[in-house]
Short mmCIF file of C-alpha atoms in Angstrom, two decimals:
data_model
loop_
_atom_site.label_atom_id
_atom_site.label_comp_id
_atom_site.label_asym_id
_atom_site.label_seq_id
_atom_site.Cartn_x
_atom_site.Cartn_y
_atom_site.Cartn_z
CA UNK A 85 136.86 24.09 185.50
CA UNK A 86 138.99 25.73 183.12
CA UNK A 87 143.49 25.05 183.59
CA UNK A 88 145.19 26.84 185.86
CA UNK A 89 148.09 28.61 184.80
CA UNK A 90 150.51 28.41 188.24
CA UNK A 91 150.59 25.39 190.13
CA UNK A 92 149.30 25.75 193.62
CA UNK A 93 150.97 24.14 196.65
CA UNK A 94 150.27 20.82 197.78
CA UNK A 95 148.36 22.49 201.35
CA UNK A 96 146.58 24.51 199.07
CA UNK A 97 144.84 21.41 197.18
CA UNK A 98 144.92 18.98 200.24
CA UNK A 99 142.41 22.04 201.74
CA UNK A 100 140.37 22.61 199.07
CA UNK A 101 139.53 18.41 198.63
CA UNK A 102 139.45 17.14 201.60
CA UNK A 103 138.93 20.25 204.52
CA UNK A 104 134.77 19.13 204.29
CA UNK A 105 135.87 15.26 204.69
CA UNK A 106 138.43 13.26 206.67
CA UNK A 107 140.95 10.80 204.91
CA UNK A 108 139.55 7.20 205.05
CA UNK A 109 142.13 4.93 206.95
CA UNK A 110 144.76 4.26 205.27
CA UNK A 111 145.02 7.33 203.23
CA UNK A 112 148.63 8.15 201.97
CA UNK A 113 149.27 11.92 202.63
CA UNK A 114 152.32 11.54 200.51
CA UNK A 115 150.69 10.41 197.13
CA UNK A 116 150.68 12.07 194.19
CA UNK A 117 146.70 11.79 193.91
CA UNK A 118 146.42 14.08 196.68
CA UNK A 119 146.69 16.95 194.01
CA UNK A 120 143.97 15.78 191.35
CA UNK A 121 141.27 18.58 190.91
CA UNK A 122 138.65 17.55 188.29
CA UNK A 123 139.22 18.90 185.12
CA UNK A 124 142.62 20.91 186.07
CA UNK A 125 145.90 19.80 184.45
CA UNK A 126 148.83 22.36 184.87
CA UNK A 127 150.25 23.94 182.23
CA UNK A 128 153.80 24.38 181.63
CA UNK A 129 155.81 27.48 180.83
CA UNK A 130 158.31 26.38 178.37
CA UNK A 131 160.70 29.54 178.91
CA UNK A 132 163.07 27.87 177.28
CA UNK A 133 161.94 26.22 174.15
CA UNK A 134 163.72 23.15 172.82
CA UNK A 135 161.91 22.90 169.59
CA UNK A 136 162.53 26.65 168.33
CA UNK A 137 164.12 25.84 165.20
CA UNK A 138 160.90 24.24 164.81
CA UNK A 139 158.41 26.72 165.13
CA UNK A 140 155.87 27.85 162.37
CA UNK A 141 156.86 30.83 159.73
CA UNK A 142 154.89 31.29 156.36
CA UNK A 143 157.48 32.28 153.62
CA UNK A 144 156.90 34.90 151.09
CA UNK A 145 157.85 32.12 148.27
CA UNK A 146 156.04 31.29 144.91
CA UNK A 147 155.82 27.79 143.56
CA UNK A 148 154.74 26.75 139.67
CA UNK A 149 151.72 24.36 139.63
CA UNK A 150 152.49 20.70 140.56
CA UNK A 151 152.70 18.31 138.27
CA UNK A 152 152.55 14.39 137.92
CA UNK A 153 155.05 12.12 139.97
CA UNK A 154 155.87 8.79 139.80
CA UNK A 155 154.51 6.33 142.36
CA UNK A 156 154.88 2.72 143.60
CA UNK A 157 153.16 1.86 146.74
CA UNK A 158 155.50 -0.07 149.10
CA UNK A 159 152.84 -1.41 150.32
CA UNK A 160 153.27 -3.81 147.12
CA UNK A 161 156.42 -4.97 149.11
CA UNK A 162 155.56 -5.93 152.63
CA UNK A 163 155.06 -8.99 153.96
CA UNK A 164 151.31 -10.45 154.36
CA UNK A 165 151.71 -11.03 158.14
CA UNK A 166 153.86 -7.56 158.89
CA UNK A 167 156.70 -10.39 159.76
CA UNK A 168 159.77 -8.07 159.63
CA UNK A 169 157.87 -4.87 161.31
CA UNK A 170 156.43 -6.88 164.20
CA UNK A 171 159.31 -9.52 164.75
CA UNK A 172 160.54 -6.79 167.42
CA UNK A 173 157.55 -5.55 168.97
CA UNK A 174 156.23 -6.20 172.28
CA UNK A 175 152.84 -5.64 171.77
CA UNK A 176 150.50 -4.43 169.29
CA UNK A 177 146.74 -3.73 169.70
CA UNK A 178 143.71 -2.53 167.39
CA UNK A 179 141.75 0.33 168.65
CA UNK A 180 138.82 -1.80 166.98
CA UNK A 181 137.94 -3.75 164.17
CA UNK A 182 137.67 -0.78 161.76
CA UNK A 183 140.97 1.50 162.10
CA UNK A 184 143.54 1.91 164.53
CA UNK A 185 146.51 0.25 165.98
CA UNK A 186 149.22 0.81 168.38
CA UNK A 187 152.40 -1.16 168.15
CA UNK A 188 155.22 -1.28 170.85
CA UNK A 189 159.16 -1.70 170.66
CA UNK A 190 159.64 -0.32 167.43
CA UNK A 191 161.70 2.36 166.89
CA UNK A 192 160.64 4.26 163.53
CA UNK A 193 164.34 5.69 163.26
CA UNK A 194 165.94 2.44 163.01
CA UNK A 195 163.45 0.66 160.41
CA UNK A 196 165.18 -1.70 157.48
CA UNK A 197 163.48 -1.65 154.43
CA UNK A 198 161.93 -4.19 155.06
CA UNK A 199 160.27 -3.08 157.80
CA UNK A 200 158.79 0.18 156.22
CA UNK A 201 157.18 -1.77 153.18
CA UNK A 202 155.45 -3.49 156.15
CA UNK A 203 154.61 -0.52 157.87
CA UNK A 204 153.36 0.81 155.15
CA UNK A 205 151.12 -2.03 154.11
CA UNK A 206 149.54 -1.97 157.76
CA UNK A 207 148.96 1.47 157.59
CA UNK A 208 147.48 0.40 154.02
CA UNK A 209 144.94 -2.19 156.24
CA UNK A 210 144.52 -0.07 159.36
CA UNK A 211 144.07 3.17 158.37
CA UNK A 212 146.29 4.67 161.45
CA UNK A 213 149.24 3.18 163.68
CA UNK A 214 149.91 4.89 166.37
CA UNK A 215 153.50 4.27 167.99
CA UNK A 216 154.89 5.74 171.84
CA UNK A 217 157.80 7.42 172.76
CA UNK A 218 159.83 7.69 169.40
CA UNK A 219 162.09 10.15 171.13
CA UNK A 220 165.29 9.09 167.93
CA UNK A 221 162.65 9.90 165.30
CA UNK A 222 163.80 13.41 164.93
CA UNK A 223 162.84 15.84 161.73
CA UNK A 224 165.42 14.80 159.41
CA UNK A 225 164.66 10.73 160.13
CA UNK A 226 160.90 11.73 159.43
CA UNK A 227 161.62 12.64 156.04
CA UNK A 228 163.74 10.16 155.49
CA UNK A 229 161.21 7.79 156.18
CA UNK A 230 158.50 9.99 154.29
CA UNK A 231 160.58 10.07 151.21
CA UNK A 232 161.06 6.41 150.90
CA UNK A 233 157.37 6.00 150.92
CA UNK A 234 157.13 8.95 148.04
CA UNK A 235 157.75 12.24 146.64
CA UNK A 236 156.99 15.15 149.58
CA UNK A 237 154.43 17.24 149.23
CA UNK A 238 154.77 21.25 150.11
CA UNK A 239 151.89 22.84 151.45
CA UNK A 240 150.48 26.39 149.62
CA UNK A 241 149.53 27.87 152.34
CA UNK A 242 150.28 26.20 156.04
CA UNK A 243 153.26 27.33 158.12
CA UNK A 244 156.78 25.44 157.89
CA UNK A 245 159.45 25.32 160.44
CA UNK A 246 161.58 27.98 160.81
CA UNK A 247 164.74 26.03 160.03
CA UNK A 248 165.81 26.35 156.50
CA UNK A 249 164.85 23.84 154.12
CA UNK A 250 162.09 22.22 155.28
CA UNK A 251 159.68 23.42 153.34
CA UNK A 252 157.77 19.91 152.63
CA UNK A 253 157.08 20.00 156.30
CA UNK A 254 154.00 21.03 158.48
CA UNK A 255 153.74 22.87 161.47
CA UNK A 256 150.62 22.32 163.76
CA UNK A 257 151.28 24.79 166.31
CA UNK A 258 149.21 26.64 169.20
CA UNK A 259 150.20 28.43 172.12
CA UNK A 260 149.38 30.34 174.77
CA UNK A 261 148.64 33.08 173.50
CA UNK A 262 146.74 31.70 170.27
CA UNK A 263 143.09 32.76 169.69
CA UNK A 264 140.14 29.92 170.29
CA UNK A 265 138.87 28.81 167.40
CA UNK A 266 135.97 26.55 168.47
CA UNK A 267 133.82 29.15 166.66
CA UNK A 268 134.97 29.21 163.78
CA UNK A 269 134.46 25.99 162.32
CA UNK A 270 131.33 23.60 162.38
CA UNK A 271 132.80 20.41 164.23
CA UNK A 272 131.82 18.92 160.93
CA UNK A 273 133.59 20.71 158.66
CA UNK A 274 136.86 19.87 160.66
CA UNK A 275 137.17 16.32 159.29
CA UNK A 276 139.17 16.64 156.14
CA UNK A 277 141.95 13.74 154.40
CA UNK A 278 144.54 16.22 153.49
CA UNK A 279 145.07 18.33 150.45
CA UNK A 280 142.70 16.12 148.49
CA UNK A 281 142.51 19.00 145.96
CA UNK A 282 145.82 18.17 144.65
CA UNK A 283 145.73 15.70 141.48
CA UNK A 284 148.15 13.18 143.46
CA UNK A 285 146.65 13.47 146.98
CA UNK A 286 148.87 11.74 149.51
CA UNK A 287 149.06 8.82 150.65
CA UNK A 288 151.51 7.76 154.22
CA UNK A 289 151.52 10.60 156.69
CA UNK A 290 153.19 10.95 159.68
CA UNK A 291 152.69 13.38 162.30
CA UNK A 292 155.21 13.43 165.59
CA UNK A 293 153.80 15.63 168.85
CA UNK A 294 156.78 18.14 170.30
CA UNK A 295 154.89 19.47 172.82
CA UNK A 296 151.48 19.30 173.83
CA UNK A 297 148.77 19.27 176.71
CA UNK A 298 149.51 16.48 179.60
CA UNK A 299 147.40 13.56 180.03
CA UNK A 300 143.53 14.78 180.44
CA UNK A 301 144.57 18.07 178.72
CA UNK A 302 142.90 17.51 175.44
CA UNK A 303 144.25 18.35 172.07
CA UNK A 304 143.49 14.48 170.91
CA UNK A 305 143.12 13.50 167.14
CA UNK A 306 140.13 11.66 165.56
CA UNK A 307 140.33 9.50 162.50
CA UNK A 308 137.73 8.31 160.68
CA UNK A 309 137.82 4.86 157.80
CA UNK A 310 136.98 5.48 154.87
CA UNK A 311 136.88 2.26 154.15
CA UNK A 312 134.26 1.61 156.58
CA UNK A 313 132.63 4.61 155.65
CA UNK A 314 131.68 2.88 152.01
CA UNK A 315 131.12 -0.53 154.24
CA UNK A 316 128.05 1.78 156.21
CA UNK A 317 125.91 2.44 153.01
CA UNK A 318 123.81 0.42 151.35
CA UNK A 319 124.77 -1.82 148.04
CA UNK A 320 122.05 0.90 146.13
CA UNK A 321 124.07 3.80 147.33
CA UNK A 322 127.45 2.65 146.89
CA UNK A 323 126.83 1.64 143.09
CA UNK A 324 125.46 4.91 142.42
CA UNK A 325 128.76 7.00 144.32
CA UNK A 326 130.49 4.60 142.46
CA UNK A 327 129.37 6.30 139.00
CA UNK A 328 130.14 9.81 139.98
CA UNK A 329 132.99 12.18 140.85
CA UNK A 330 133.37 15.31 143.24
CA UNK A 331 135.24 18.39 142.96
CA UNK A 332 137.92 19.41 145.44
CA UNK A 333 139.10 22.78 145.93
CA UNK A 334 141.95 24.96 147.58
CA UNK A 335 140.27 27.93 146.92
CA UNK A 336 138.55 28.75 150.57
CA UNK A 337 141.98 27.58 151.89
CA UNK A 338 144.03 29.97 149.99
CA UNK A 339 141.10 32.98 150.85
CA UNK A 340 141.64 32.41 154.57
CA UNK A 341 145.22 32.54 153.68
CA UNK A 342 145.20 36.08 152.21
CA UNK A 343 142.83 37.60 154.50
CA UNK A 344 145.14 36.84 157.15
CA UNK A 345 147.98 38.38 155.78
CA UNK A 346 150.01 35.33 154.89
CA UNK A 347 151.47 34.16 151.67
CA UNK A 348 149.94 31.78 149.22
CA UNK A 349 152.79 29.94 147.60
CA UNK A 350 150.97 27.90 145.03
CA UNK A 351 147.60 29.27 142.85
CA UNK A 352 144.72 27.33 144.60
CA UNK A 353 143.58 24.90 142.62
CA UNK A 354 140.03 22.70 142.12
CA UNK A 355 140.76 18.94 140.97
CA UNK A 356 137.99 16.33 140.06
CA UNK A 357 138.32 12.77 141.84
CA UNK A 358 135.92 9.71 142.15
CA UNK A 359 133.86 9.48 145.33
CA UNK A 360 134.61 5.72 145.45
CA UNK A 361 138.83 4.35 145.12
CA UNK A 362 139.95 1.89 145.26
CA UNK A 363 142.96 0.92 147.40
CA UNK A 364 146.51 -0.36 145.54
CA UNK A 365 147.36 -2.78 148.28
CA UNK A 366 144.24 -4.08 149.81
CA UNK A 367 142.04 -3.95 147.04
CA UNK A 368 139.18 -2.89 149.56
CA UNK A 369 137.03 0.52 147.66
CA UNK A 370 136.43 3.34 149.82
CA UNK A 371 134.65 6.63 150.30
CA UNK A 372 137.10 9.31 149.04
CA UNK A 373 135.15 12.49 150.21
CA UNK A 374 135.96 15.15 152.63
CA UNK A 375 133.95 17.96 154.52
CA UNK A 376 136.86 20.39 154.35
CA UNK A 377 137.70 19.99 150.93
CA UNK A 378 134.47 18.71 148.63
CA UNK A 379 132.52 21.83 146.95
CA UNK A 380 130.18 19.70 144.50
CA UNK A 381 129.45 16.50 143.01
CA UNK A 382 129.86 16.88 139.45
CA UNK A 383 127.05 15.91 136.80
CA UNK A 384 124.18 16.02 139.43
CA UNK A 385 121.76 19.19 140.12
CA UNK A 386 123.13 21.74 142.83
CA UNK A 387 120.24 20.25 144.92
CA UNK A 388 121.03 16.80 144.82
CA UNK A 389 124.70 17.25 145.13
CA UNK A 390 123.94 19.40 148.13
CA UNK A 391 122.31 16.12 149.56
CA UNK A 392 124.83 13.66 148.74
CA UNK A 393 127.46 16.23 150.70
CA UNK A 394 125.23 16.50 153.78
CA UNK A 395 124.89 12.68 153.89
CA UNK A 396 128.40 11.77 153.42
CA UNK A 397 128.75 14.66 155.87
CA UNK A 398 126.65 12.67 158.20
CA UNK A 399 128.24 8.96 157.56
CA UNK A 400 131.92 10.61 157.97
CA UNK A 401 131.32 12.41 161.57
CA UNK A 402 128.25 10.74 163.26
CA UNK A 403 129.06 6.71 162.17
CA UNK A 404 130.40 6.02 165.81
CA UNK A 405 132.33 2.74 164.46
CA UNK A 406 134.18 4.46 161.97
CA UNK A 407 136.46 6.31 164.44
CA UNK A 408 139.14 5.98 166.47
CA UNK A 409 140.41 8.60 169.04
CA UNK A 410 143.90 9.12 170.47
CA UNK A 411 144.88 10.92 173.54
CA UNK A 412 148.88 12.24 172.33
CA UNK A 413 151.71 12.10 174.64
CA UNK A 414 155.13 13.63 173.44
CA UNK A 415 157.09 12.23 171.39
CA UNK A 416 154.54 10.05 170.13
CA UNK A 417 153.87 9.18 166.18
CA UNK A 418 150.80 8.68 164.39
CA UNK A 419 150.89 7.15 160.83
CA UNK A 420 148.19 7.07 158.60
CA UNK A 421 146.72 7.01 154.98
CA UNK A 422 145.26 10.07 153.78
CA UNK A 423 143.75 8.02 150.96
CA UNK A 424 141.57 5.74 153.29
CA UNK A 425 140.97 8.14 156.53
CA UNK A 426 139.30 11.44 157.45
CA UNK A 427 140.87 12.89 160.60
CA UNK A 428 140.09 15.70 162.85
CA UNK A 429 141.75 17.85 165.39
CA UNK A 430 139.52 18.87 168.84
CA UNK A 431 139.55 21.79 170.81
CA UNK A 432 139.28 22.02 174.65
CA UNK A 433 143.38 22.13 175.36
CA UNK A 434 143.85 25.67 175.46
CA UNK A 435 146.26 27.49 177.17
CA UNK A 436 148.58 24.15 176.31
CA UNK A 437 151.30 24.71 173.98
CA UNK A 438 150.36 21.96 171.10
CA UNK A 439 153.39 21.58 168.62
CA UNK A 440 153.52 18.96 166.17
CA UNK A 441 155.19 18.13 162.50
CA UNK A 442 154.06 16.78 159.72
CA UNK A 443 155.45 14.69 156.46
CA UNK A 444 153.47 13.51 153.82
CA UNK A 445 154.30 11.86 150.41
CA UNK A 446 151.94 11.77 147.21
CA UNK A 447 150.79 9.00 146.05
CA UNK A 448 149.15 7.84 142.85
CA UNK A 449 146.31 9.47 140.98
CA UNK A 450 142.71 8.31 142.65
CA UNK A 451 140.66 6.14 140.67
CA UNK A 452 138.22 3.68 140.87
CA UNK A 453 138.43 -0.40 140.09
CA UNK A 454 134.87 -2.11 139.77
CA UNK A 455 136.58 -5.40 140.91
CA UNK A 456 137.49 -4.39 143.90
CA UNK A 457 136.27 -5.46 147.36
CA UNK A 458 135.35 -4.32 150.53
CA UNK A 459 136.77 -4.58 153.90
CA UNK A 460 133.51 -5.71 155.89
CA UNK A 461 133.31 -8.19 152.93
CA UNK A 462 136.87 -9.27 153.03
CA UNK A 463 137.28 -9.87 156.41
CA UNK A 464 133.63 -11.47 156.81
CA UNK A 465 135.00 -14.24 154.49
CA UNK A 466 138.42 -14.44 156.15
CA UNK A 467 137.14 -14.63 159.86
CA UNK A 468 133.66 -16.19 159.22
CA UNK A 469 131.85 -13.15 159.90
CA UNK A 470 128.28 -12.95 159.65
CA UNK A 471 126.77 -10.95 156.91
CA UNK A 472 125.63 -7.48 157.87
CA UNK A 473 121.70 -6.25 157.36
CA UNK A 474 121.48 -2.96 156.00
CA UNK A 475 118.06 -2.91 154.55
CA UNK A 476 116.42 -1.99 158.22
CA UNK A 477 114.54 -4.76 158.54
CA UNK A 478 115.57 -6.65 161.36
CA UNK A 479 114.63 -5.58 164.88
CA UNK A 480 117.41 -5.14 167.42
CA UNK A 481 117.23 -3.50 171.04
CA UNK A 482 119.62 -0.26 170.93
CA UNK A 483 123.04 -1.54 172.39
CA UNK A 484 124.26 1.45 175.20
#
């Protein structure tokens, strides 16, 4: 049943659920569960916007060609155990063993130094952190915190607020009265690590919800490891990634761009990167391939690097483990690293307003360190794991 756009009044609902069947004893006429419909969440009107300043525009700018930056993960910095981020929380929880975790009683706006090297080195191990209510973490304290992580990156062709000089922001925004575009795009093709086509792709992202569709709404966010991405192919297949490279390109990006009338402020560009990194802080390698992004694999015939992209393709959205999902409430903060995760919006939350801002910093060059490890192999050794098949050999019943 699709939203509803005006709430209707409590006799309405109390009617329509329960005129066929009488209240078992003990039923509270008063609670709020009296109004639950399946599938209906109302919508609100937002006449009078708070976050205006923060709206998208698309400026008629042009901007030379990036160049190289200087990098230092602070990663480097932070403490093994994440002492000085987590000596004030009051709980923290992985999704699962793969990526994702959600940390309470930390307020992003009020970190020490400290305490963002160790943010950043979880991020580093977990792919995503997810933090609640960060109502002090306005605009300003996200770049702050982005810039101490790394130069900002400004997007070519993706709106910015409408407030001057923020520029190295981006606005996810839909309202309304925005067009469904669950037809456009292949649920494949959504995953995507961000601008990978640049020659420093970033690294620590941050992305804070304004508004966005209540509880049960929709509009969540999937990430996907790309560390355990690498860790779901066999030892054959990741030595031969490991010899080859991809090409990334801006090009269908900046095409959507013009042909709907908007600006492109930087010449799309198509940048060559390994398929396999390996990770500055934990040392773990990784798949570094994208859906949205990847045109080729370079040094291969067109039909074999069409086959590698459908079955990275495959591993990236279909590898159930490698995900994590989060339902968004306002004000809330995700954190991840663009380097090591795929993520993906979803559809389903229209007509909710879904306004969110985004900070990213580059990070270094990708490249590719045969002595590196793997997470499933790390952590097997550190927690006395046992040893994953992968050669299909050994019989198991399917586990629902």
């Amino acid at each position: 049943m699709a939203p509803l756009l005006n709430e209707p009044s409590p006799e309405s609902l109390q009617a329509s659920v329960y005129e066929t069947k009488k209240p078992s004893p003990g039923f509270n006429a008063t609670s709020k569960v009296v109004s639950y419909e399946p599938g209906r969440t109302v919508v609100d009107s937002h006449d009078s916007y708070e976050y205006e300043e923060l709206r998208p525009t698309y400026p008629d700018v042009h901007w030379d060609a990036l160049t190289e930056v200087p990098y230092q993960d602070k990663g480097l910095q932070g403490h093994p155990r994440f002492y000085d981020l987590l000596k004030d929380a009051t709980d923290v929880f992985d999704y699962n063993p793969k990526i994702g975790t959600e940390v309470y009683g930390v307020n992003l706006a009020k970190l020490t130094d400290a305490q963002k090297n160790d943010l950043a080195r979880l991020i580093a191990f977990r792919g995503v952190v997810f933090f609640r209510s960060q109502d002090d973490f306005g605009i300003d304290a996200q770049r702050e915190l982005g810039r101490y992580f790394g130069t900002l990156h400004k997007h070519a062709t993706t709106s910015v607020p409408r407030r001057a000089g923020l520029e190295d922001v981006h606005v996810v925004y839909t309202d309304e009265k925005s067009r469904d575009q669950r037809a456009t795009f292949t649920p494949t093709f959504l995953w995507h690590s961000d601008v990978t086509y640049e020659i420093q792709p970033p690294s620590y992202t941050s992305l804070k919800l304004l508004s966005g569709p209540p509880r049960g709404g929709g509009g969540d966010t999937l990430w996907a490891s790309q560390y355990a991405a690498y860790d779901a192919m066999s030892s054959h297949m990741q030595r031969y990634l490991e010899n080859l490279t991809a090409l990334h390109s801006s090009e269908l990006q900046a095409q959507g761009s013009r042909a709907a009338g908007r600006p492109v402020r930087r010449d799309p560009v198509t940048t060559e990167h390994p398929i396999i990194r390996t990770h500055p802080v934990t040392g773990w390698k990784s798949l570094f391939f994208n859906p949205g992004f990847v045109t080729s694999i370079v040094g291969v015939p067109k039909t074999e690097s069409d086959a590698i992209i459908r079955y990275l393709n495959e591993v990236i959205s279909t590898t159930q483990e490698l995900h994590v999902r989060f339902q968004w409430r306002k004000h809330d903060v995700a954190f991840w690293d663009n380097r090591i995760s795929n993520h993906s919006a979803s559809y389903g939350f229209a007509p909710h307003r879904r306004h969110a801002i985004r900070v990213a910093c580059h990070a270094e060059r990708p490249t590719f360190d045969p002595a590196g490890t793997s997470q499933e192999e790390d952590l097997s050794i550190r927690y006395d794991l046992p040893k994953v098949n992968k050669d299909g050999s050994t019989q198991s019943n399917y586990n629902d």
